[in-house]
Short mmCIF file of N, CA, C and O in Angstrom, two decimals:
data_model
loop_
_atom_site.label_atom_id
_atom_site.label_comp_id
_atom_site.label_asym_id
_atom_site.label_seq_id
_atom_site.Cartn_x
_atom_site.Cartn_y
_atom_site.Cartn_z
N MET A 30 -121.07 56.66 22.94
CA MET A 30 -121.70 57.30 24.12
C MET A 30 -120.77 58.09 24.80
O MET A 30 -119.67 58.10 24.28
N ARG A 31 -121.26 59.28 25.55
CA ARG A 31 -120.62 60.10 26.07
C ARG A 31 -119.52 59.15 27.13
O ARG A 31 -119.92 58.47 28.21
N PRO A 32 -118.42 60.18 27.64
CA PRO A 32 -117.37 59.45 28.73
C PRO A 32 -117.88 59.47 29.93
O PRO A 32 -119.07 60.71 30.03
N PHE A 33 -118.08 58.54 30.93
CA PHE A 33 -118.31 58.51 32.42
C PHE A 33 -117.23 58.36 33.22
O PHE A 33 -116.36 57.64 32.76
N ASP A 34 -117.66 58.66 34.34
CA ASP A 34 -116.02 58.17 35.30
C ASP A 34 -117.05 57.37 36.76
O ASP A 34 -117.99 58.02 37.36
N ILE A 35 -116.32 56.69 37.07
CA ILE A 35 -117.22 55.87 38.39
C ILE A 35 -115.87 56.45 39.38
O ILE A 35 -114.85 55.95 39.64
N GLN A 36 -116.72 56.63 40.42
CA GLN A 36 -116.19 56.96 41.99
C GLN A 36 -116.60 56.40 43.00
O GLN A 36 -117.86 56.19 43.18
N SER A 37 -115.75 56.10 43.99
CA SER A 37 -116.49 55.27 45.18
C SER A 37 -117.04 56.42 45.90
O SER A 37 -116.80 57.81 45.83
N GLY A 38 -117.84 56.14 46.90
CA GLY A 38 -118.87 56.72 47.72
C GLY A 38 -117.67 56.94 49.08
O GLY A 38 -118.62 58.05 50.06
N PHE A 39 -116.91 56.82 49.16
CA PHE A 39 -115.67 57.00 50.43
C PHE A 39 -114.67 57.89 49.90
O PHE A 39 -113.82 57.01 49.47
N ILE A 40 -114.42 58.68 49.90
CA ILE A 40 -113.06 59.54 49.63
C ILE A 40 -112.04 59.35 50.44
O ILE A 40 -112.01 59.54 51.52
N ASP A 41 -110.96 58.22 50.09
CA ASP A 41 -109.69 58.09 50.77
C ASP A 41 -108.19 58.21 50.74
O ASP A 41 -107.36 57.91 51.23
N SER A 42 -108.28 59.04 49.55
CA SER A 42 -107.01 59.45 49.42
C SER A 42 -107.05 61.11 49.06
O SER A 42 -105.89 61.43 48.33
N ASP A 43 -107.16 61.60 49.68
CA ASP A 43 -107.28 63.19 49.45
C ASP A 43 -106.04 63.67 50.54
O ASP A 43 -106.69 63.71 51.61
N VAL A 44 -104.71 63.77 49.93
CA VAL A 44 -104.02 63.97 50.81
C VAL A 44 -104.09 65.53 51.75
O VAL A 44 -103.82 65.39 52.98
N GLN A 45 -104.80 66.64 50.86
CA GLN A 45 -105.18 68.03 51.82
C GLN A 45 -106.18 67.42 52.72
O GLN A 45 -106.07 68.50 53.46
N SER A 46 -107.02 67.21 52.15
CA SER A 46 -108.59 67.00 53.20
C SER A 46 -108.78 65.77 53.63
O SER A 46 -109.77 65.91 54.52
N GLY A 47 -107.87 65.10 53.68
CA GLY A 47 -108.14 63.48 54.60
C GLY A 47 -108.97 62.52 53.77
O GLY A 47 -109.22 62.54 52.73
N SER A 48 -110.16 62.12 54.79
CA SER A 48 -110.88 60.78 54.31
C SER A 48 -112.31 61.36 54.64
O SER A 48 -112.57 62.12 55.76
N TYR A 49 -113.39 61.37 54.12
CA TYR A 49 -114.47 61.63 53.72
C TYR A 49 -115.57 61.02 52.90
O TYR A 49 -115.33 60.72 51.97
N PRO A 50 -117.05 61.07 53.16
CA PRO A 50 -118.12 60.48 52.26
C PRO A 50 -117.91 61.59 51.10
O PRO A 50 -117.92 62.66 51.03
N SER A 51 -118.23 60.99 49.93
CA SER A 51 -118.36 61.74 48.65
C SER A 51 -119.45 62.74 48.64
O SER A 51 -120.65 62.48 49.16
N GLU A 52 -119.33 63.88 48.17
CA GLU A 52 -120.33 65.01 48.26
C GLU A 52 -121.60 64.58 47.56
O GLU A 52 -122.79 64.89 47.42
N ALA A 53 -121.54 63.40 46.67
CA ALA A 53 -122.38 63.00 45.53
C ALA A 53 -123.61 62.35 46.19
O ALA A 53 -124.73 62.32 45.45
N PHE A 54 -123.42 62.08 47.46
CA PHE A 54 -124.90 61.09 48.02
C PHE A 54 -125.82 62.42 47.92
O PHE A 54 -127.01 62.04 48.12
N THR A 55 -125.42 63.77 48.09
CA THR A 55 -126.73 64.84 47.99
C THR A 55 -127.34 64.81 47.13
O THR A 55 -128.50 65.61 47.02
N ALA A 56 -127.00 64.22 45.93
CA ALA A 56 -127.69 64.49 44.75
C ALA A 56 -129.04 63.32 44.42
O ALA A 56 -129.50 63.50 43.73
N PHE A 57 -128.54 62.26 45.20
CA PHE A 57 -129.51 61.16 45.29
C PHE A 57 -130.74 60.74 46.33
O PHE A 57 -130.39 61.11 47.39
N PRO A 58 -131.70 60.43 46.07
CA PRO A 58 -132.89 60.12 47.00
C PRO A 58 -132.87 58.93 47.80
O PRO A 58 -133.61 58.18 47.74
N ILE A 59 -131.52 58.31 48.57
CA ILE A 59 -131.23 57.25 49.02
C ILE A 59 -131.52 57.36 50.60
O ILE A 59 -131.13 58.35 50.80
N GLU A 60 -132.48 56.42 50.85
CA GLU A 60 -132.74 56.43 52.06
C GLU A 60 -131.73 56.50 53.17
O GLU A 60 -130.70 55.49 52.91
N ALA A 61 -132.08 57.41 54.32
CA ALA A 61 -130.77 57.25 55.21
C ALA A 61 -130.43 55.78 56.21
O ALA A 61 -129.47 55.82 56.57
N ASP A 62 -131.77 54.99 55.95
CA ASP A 62 -131.36 53.69 56.45
C ASP A 62 -130.53 52.91 55.72
O ASP A 62 -129.46 52.32 56.42
N THR A 63 -130.36 53.37 54.16
CA THR A 63 -129.59 52.41 53.25
C THR A 63 -128.25 53.07 53.42
O THR A 63 -127.17 52.39 53.31
N GLN A 64 -128.11 54.57 54.23
CA GLN A 64 -126.38 55.12 54.56
C GLN A 64 -125.87 55.06 55.76
O GLN A 64 -124.85 55.38 55.91
N ARG A 65 -126.71 54.30 56.32
CA ARG A 65 -126.30 53.93 58.07
C ARG A 65 -125.05 53.09 58.05
O ARG A 65 -125.17 52.09 57.31
N THR A 66 -124.29 53.21 58.51
CA THR A 66 -123.17 52.31 58.96
C THR A 66 -123.87 50.67 59.51
O THR A 66 -124.69 50.72 60.12
N ARG A 67 -123.26 49.46 58.77
CA ARG A 67 -123.64 48.35 59.20
C ARG A 67 -122.41 47.70 59.79
O ARG A 67 -121.37 48.31 59.53
N PRO A 68 -122.55 46.42 60.56
CA PRO A 68 -121.38 45.82 61.26
C PRO A 68 -120.30 45.43 60.12
O PRO A 68 -119.07 45.47 60.20
N GLU A 69 -120.59 45.31 58.77
CA GLU A 69 -120.00 44.41 57.78
C GLU A 69 -119.14 45.35 57.14
O GLU A 69 -118.39 45.48 55.63
N ASP A 70 -119.39 46.84 57.16
CA ASP A 70 -119.04 48.08 56.49
C ASP A 70 -117.64 48.33 56.72
O ASP A 70 -116.80 48.16 58.00
N LEU A 71 -116.26 48.21 55.83
CA LEU A 71 -114.94 48.16 55.65
C LEU A 71 -114.63 49.49 56.54
O LEU A 71 -114.93 50.78 56.32
N PHE A 72 -114.15 49.68 57.78
CA PHE A 72 -113.53 50.86 58.38
C PHE A 72 -115.13 51.18 58.94
O PHE A 72 -114.63 52.74 59.33
N GLU A 73 -116.01 50.94 59.11
CA GLU A 73 -117.18 51.42 59.54
C GLU A 73 -117.49 52.55 58.87
O GLU A 73 -117.80 53.58 59.06
N GLN A 74 -117.46 52.84 57.55
CA GLN A 74 -117.72 53.75 56.77
C GLN A 74 -118.61 53.11 55.42
O GLN A 74 -118.28 52.18 54.69
N PRO A 75 -120.04 53.44 55.86
CA PRO A 75 -120.86 53.00 54.92
C PRO A 75 -120.63 53.33 53.42
O PRO A 75 -120.93 52.75 52.28
N GLY A 76 -119.97 54.51 53.20
CA GLY A 76 -119.66 55.12 51.63
C GLY A 76 -118.81 54.17 50.96
O GLY A 76 -119.27 54.30 49.61
N TYR A 77 -118.25 53.24 51.80
CA TYR A 77 -117.57 52.02 50.57
C TYR A 77 -118.42 51.03 49.98
O TYR A 77 -117.75 50.57 48.72
N ARG A 78 -119.43 51.20 50.32
CA ARG A 78 -120.55 50.04 49.54
C ARG A 78 -121.33 50.75 48.62
O ARG A 78 -121.57 50.29 47.70
N PHE A 79 -120.64 52.23 48.26
CA PHE A 79 -121.62 52.98 47.21
C PHE A 79 -120.30 53.27 46.06
O PHE A 79 -119.41 53.17 46.19
N TRP A 80 -121.25 53.68 44.88
CA TRP A 80 -120.27 53.81 43.76
C TRP A 80 -121.19 55.01 43.09
O TRP A 80 -122.36 54.66 42.90
N PHE A 81 -120.38 56.00 42.51
CA PHE A 81 -121.34 57.06 42.05
C PHE A 81 -120.71 57.12 40.50
O PHE A 81 -119.61 57.06 40.21
N VAL A 82 -121.74 57.44 39.41
CA VAL A 82 -121.40 57.62 38.10
C VAL A 82 -121.49 59.01 37.81
O VAL A 82 -122.65 59.53 37.99
N PHE A 83 -120.15 59.69 37.23
CA PHE A 83 -120.27 61.06 36.82
C PHE A 83 -120.50 61.13 35.74
O PHE A 83 -119.31 60.39 34.69
N ARG A 84 -121.44 62.07 34.96
CA ARG A 84 -120.84 62.58 33.51
C ARG A 84 -120.63 63.97 33.72
O ARG A 84 -121.54 64.71 34.06
N ASP A 85 -119.71 64.50 32.90
CA ASP A 85 -119.54 66.08 32.85
C ASP A 85 -118.97 66.50 34.06
O ASP A 85 -119.63 67.62 34.17
N GLY A 86 -118.65 65.62 35.33
CA GLY A 86 -118.26 66.09 36.37
C GLY A 86 -119.70 66.21 37.20
O GLY A 86 -119.51 66.52 38.67
N VAL A 87 -120.64 65.34 36.72
CA VAL A 87 -122.23 65.76 37.68
C VAL A 87 -122.59 64.23 38.17
O VAL A 87 -122.62 63.27 36.95
N PRO A 88 -122.69 64.21 39.24
CA PRO A 88 -123.72 62.71 39.33
C PRO A 88 -124.55 62.49 38.94
O PRO A 88 -125.57 63.17 39.04
N VAL A 89 -124.87 61.29 38.19
CA VAL A 89 -126.05 60.72 37.48
C VAL A 89 -126.79 59.31 38.08
O VAL A 89 -127.78 58.88 37.75
N LEU A 90 -125.79 58.67 38.67
CA LEU A 90 -126.15 57.49 39.15
C LEU A 90 -125.31 57.04 40.36
O LEU A 90 -124.25 57.22 40.55
N ALA A 91 -126.15 56.74 41.33
CA ALA A 91 -125.62 56.34 42.01
C ALA A 91 -126.08 54.21 42.78
O ALA A 91 -127.09 53.91 42.43
N MET A 92 -125.22 53.76 43.11
CA MET A 92 -124.93 52.05 43.18
C MET A 92 -124.47 51.83 44.68
O MET A 92 -123.49 52.34 44.85
N GLU A 93 -125.55 50.89 45.03
CA GLU A 93 -124.83 50.18 46.61
C GLU A 93 -124.95 48.88 46.10
O GLU A 93 -125.64 48.00 45.80
N GLN A 94 -123.26 48.27 46.64
CA GLN A 94 -123.11 46.98 46.39
C GLN A 94 -123.99 45.81 47.12
O GLN A 94 -124.30 44.73 46.78
N SER A 95 -124.15 46.04 48.31
CA SER A 95 -124.53 44.81 49.25
C SER A 95 -125.92 44.47 48.77
O SER A 95 -126.21 43.06 48.65
N ALA A 96 -126.80 45.20 48.48
CA ALA A 96 -128.04 44.98 48.13
C ALA A 96 -128.34 45.06 46.64
O ALA A 96 -129.42 44.70 45.85
N GLY A 97 -127.34 45.46 45.86
CA GLY A 97 -127.40 45.68 44.64
C GLY A 97 -128.42 46.43 43.72
O GLY A 97 -129.19 46.40 43.02
N ARG A 98 -128.71 47.63 44.57
CA ARG A 98 -129.53 48.81 44.07
C ARG A 98 -129.06 49.96 43.46
O ARG A 98 -127.70 50.33 43.47
N VAL A 99 -129.75 50.65 42.40
CA VAL A 99 -129.66 51.71 41.78
C VAL A 99 -130.26 52.88 41.85
O VAL A 99 -131.57 52.41 42.15
N TRP A 100 -129.50 53.86 41.81
CA TRP A 100 -130.57 55.27 42.08
C TRP A 100 -130.34 56.48 40.67
O TRP A 100 -128.67 56.28 40.45
N THR A 101 -131.09 57.02 40.18
CA THR A 101 -130.88 57.99 39.02
C THR A 101 -131.16 59.23 40.32
O THR A 101 -131.48 59.10 41.67
N THR A 102 -130.87 60.46 39.92
CA THR A 102 -131.15 61.88 40.76
C THR A 102 -132.51 61.67 41.04
O THR A 102 -133.20 62.55 41.93
N HIS A 103 -133.60 61.08 40.46
CA HIS A 103 -135.23 61.08 40.46
C HIS A 103 -135.69 60.09 41.36
O HIS A 103 -136.60 60.27 41.65
N GLY A 104 -134.86 59.23 41.62
CA GLY A 104 -135.23 57.90 42.49
C GLY A 104 -134.33 56.81 41.96
O GLY A 104 -133.53 56.61 41.06
N ALA A 105 -135.17 55.49 42.38
CA ALA A 105 -134.59 54.16 42.40
C ALA A 105 -135.13 53.57 41.09
O ALA A 105 -135.83 53.78 40.65
N MET A 106 -133.96 52.84 40.43
CA MET A 106 -134.22 52.17 39.39
C MET A 106 -134.66 50.53 39.96
O MET A 106 -134.01 50.16 40.89
N SER A 107 -135.29 50.32 39.18
CA SER A 107 -135.16 48.68 39.21
C SER A 107 -134.64 47.45 38.93
O SER A 107 -134.64 46.37 39.28
N GLU A 108 -133.38 48.12 38.46
CA GLU A 108 -132.60 47.11 38.23
C GLU A 108 -131.85 46.29 39.23
O GLU A 108 -131.62 47.11 40.22
N ASN A 109 -131.52 45.01 38.93
CA ASN A 109 -130.79 44.16 39.97
C ASN A 109 -129.10 44.50 39.59
O ASN A 109 -128.74 43.68 38.96
N LEU A 110 -128.48 45.39 40.51
CA LEU A 110 -126.95 45.50 40.10
C LEU A 110 -126.14 44.04 40.01
O LEU A 110 -125.45 44.10 39.43
N THR A 111 -126.54 43.35 41.21
CA THR A 111 -125.75 42.07 41.33
C THR A 111 -125.80 41.36 40.00
O THR A 111 -124.78 41.20 39.36
N ALA A 112 -127.30 40.94 39.46
CA ALA A 112 -127.30 40.50 38.39
C ALA A 112 -126.80 41.37 37.27
O ALA A 112 -125.89 40.17 36.14
N LEU A 113 -126.86 42.18 36.97
CA LEU A 113 -126.09 42.94 36.11
C LEU A 113 -124.25 43.08 35.67
O LEU A 113 -123.75 42.54 35.21
N TYR A 114 -124.11 42.84 37.18
CA TYR A 114 -122.25 42.66 37.16
C TYR A 114 -122.31 41.44 37.00
O TYR A 114 -121.18 41.11 36.40
N GLN A 115 -122.66 40.46 37.15
CA GLN A 115 -122.59 39.24 36.95
C GLN A 115 -122.78 38.86 35.29
O GLN A 115 -121.63 38.09 35.00
N ALA A 116 -123.61 39.32 34.82
CA ALA A 116 -123.74 39.22 33.21
C ALA A 116 -122.50 39.81 32.54
O ALA A 116 -122.50 39.54 31.65
N SER A 117 -122.01 41.04 33.04
CA SER A 117 -121.00 41.73 32.25
C SER A 117 -119.74 41.13 32.54
O SER A 117 -118.75 41.81 32.10
N GLY A 118 -119.61 39.76 32.98
CA GLY A 118 -118.41 39.39 33.52
C GLY A 118 -117.63 40.24 34.56
O GLY A 118 -116.58 40.26 34.62
N ARG A 119 -118.35 40.95 35.47
CA ARG A 119 -117.58 41.62 36.70
C ARG A 119 -117.08 43.40 36.20
O ARG A 119 -115.84 43.15 36.59
N ASN A 120 -117.82 43.70 35.18
CA ASN A 120 -116.66 44.60 34.48
C ASN A 120 -117.94 45.67 35.03
O ASN A 120 -119.01 46.13 34.10
N MET A 121 -117.54 46.68 35.96
CA MET A 121 -118.12 47.88 36.31
C MET A 121 -118.47 48.91 35.18
O MET A 121 -119.52 49.48 35.58
N ALA A 122 -117.64 49.26 34.20
CA ALA A 122 -117.61 50.34 33.41
C ALA A 122 -119.15 49.51 32.49
O ALA A 122 -119.44 50.49 32.07
N MET A 123 -118.90 48.39 32.28
CA MET A 123 -119.98 47.90 31.13
C MET A 123 -121.63 48.24 31.84
O MET A 123 -122.25 48.38 31.55
N VAL A 124 -121.49 47.56 33.26
CA VAL A 124 -122.59 47.78 34.31
C VAL A 124 -123.24 49.45 33.95
O VAL A 124 -124.17 49.45 33.47
N ALA A 125 -122.13 50.43 34.11
CA ALA A 125 -122.40 51.75 34.18
C ALA A 125 -122.77 52.15 32.70
O ALA A 125 -123.91 53.01 32.66
N ALA A 126 -122.26 51.48 31.82
CA ALA A 126 -122.82 52.10 30.77
C ALA A 126 -124.16 51.53 30.23
O ALA A 126 -125.13 52.23 29.97
N ARG A 127 -124.34 50.05 30.77
CA ARG A 127 -125.78 49.71 30.16
C ARG A 127 -127.23 50.39 31.56
O ARG A 127 -127.93 51.02 30.67
N LEU A 128 -126.34 51.23 32.77
CA LEU A 128 -127.72 51.49 33.43
C LEU A 128 -127.89 53.01 32.76
O LEU A 128 -128.81 53.65 32.61
N LEU A 129 -126.56 53.78 32.30
CA LEU A 129 -126.81 55.08 31.84
C LEU A 129 -127.64 55.01 30.34
O LEU A 129 -128.44 55.99 30.57
N ALA A 130 -127.61 53.87 29.45
CA ALA A 130 -128.55 53.94 28.68
C ALA A 130 -129.70 53.62 28.91
O ALA A 130 -130.65 54.33 28.23
N GLU A 131 -130.18 53.06 30.26
CA GLU A 131 -131.33 53.33 30.14
C GLU A 131 -132.08 54.17 31.35
O GLU A 131 -132.99 54.59 30.92
N ALA A 132 -131.18 54.96 31.77
CA ALA A 132 -131.46 55.97 32.69
C ALA A 132 -131.75 57.22 31.65
O ALA A 132 -132.39 58.09 32.08
N GLU A 133 -130.82 57.50 30.50
CA GLU A 133 -130.73 58.54 30.02
C GLU A 133 -130.86 57.91 28.60
O GLU A 133 -130.13 58.39 27.17
N PRO A 134 -132.29 57.90 28.04
CA PRO A 134 -132.38 57.03 26.58
C PRO A 134 -132.31 58.27 25.64
O PRO A 134 -132.55 59.02 25.72
N ALA A 135 -131.64 58.09 24.32
CA ALA A 135 -131.40 58.60 23.26
C ALA A 135 -132.58 59.21 22.98
O ALA A 135 -133.66 58.89 22.77
#
């Protein structure tokens, strides 16, 4: 399997540019309502609920942790992220690898 990188949906460690939502949001058909701020969002930033999987610098998967939803750049996947996460021993890299295998069959 080709290497991949998992990044938060909210960038908060960029010393030069400050904190901001990931540009990866624009690559996915995530509903506006799903991206809205919720009372439980850390620092009132919905981006903290999202994780993006990049391959060769290109975003290929989006994951939202509170509802356990997953998207490819083409649409939502039917996978239950919460169940996959628990079945993987809470290992996000294993979850990403499995989702990539389904999203990009050989």
